[in-house]
Short mmCIF file of C-alpha atoms in Angstrom, two decimals:
data_model
loop_
_atom_site.label_atom_id
_atom_site.label_comp_id
_atom_site.label_asym_id
_atom_site.label_seq_id
_atom_site.Cartn_x
_atom_site.Cartn_y
_atom_site.Cartn_z
CA MET A 949 94.61 -24.39 254.35
CA ASP A 950 97.06 -25.85 256.17
CA SER A 951 100.02 -24.07 257.89
CA ASP A 952 102.77 -24.19 255.43
CA SER A 953 100.47 -23.40 252.32
CA ALA A 954 99.80 -20.41 254.46
CA LYS A 955 103.07 -19.27 254.76
CA ILE A 956 103.63 -19.70 250.63
CA TYR A 957 100.46 -17.77 250.14
CA GLU A 958 101.53 -15.21 252.51
CA LEU A 959 105.18 -15.20 250.99
CA ILE A 960 103.48 -14.63 247.69
CA VAL A 961 101.21 -11.41 248.98
CA TYR A 962 103.47 -9.77 250.32
CA ARG A 963 106.43 -9.75 247.96
CA PHE A 964 103.03 -8.65 245.09
CA ILE A 965 102.41 -5.68 247.42
CA SER A 966 105.96 -4.45 247.89
CA VAL A 967 106.32 -4.01 243.93
CA PHE A 968 103.96 -1.07 243.88
CA ALA A 969 106.47 0.61 247.24
CA GLU A 970 109.12 3.16 246.10
CA ASN A 971 112.66 1.38 245.91
CA SER A 972 114.73 1.34 249.07
CA LYS A 973 118.00 3.16 249.55
CA LEU A 974 121.34 1.71 250.92
CA GLU A 975 124.18 3.72 252.30
CA THR A 976 127.56 2.09 251.77
CA LEU A 977 130.80 2.77 252.88
CA ARG A 978 134.19 1.62 252.36
CA VAL A 979 137.37 2.07 254.36
CA ASP A 980 140.84 1.56 252.64
CA LEU A 981 143.90 1.56 255.09
CA SER A 982 147.26 0.93 255.20
CA VAL A 983 149.34 0.47 258.35
CA ASP A 984 152.76 0.00 258.02
CA LYS A 985 152.74 -1.33 254.34
CA GLU A 986 149.73 -3.89 255.21
CA LYS A 987 146.15 -3.18 253.30
CA PHE A 988 143.23 -3.61 255.26
CA PHE A 989 139.76 -2.77 254.36
CA PHE A 990 135.70 -2.83 256.22
CA LYS A 991 132.31 -2.30 254.60
CA ARG A 992 129.55 -0.97 256.01
CA LYS A 993 126.26 -1.27 254.84
CA ARG A 994 122.73 0.63 255.74
CA VAL A 995 119.37 1.38 255.12
CA SER A 996 118.73 4.96 254.94
CA TYR A 997 115.47 4.94 253.26
CA MET A 998 113.44 1.88 253.48
CA GLY A 999 110.77 1.96 250.83
CA TRP A 1000 109.55 -1.16 250.27
CA LEU A 1001 111.12 -3.35 252.49
CA SER A 1002 108.31 -1.49 255.37
CA HIS A 1003 105.39 -3.42 253.67
CA TYR A 1004 107.73 -6.83 253.51
CA PRO A 1005 107.49 -8.38 256.59
CA PHE A 1006 110.19 -10.87 255.49
CA ARG A 1007 112.89 -8.88 255.20
CA LYS A 1008 116.60 -9.32 256.53
CA ILE A 1009 117.98 -5.76 257.43
CA GLU A 1010 121.70 -5.26 257.91
CA GLU A 1011 121.93 -1.87 260.35
CA ASP A 1012 125.42 -1.39 260.54
CA PHE A 1013 127.01 1.39 262.40
CA PHE A 1014 129.24 4.35 260.28
CA PRO A 1015 132.15 5.42 262.21
CA SER A 1016 133.43 8.77 261.89
CA PHE A 1017 136.84 9.38 260.20
#
């Protein structure tokens, strides 16, 4: 099996295995601010429970910092 075929095979196998794992859970934060009649907002997101993501190596996990208010 050549290199490209092996990569596709691994992608399919890991995706199939992750189907049987538990769901992952994300926490989201959105803050709306009003400063001198100007409106601002920001969003953050982080993984609170890895679930199937721990079995799937082809993932991009965004781990944002949640500031305290």
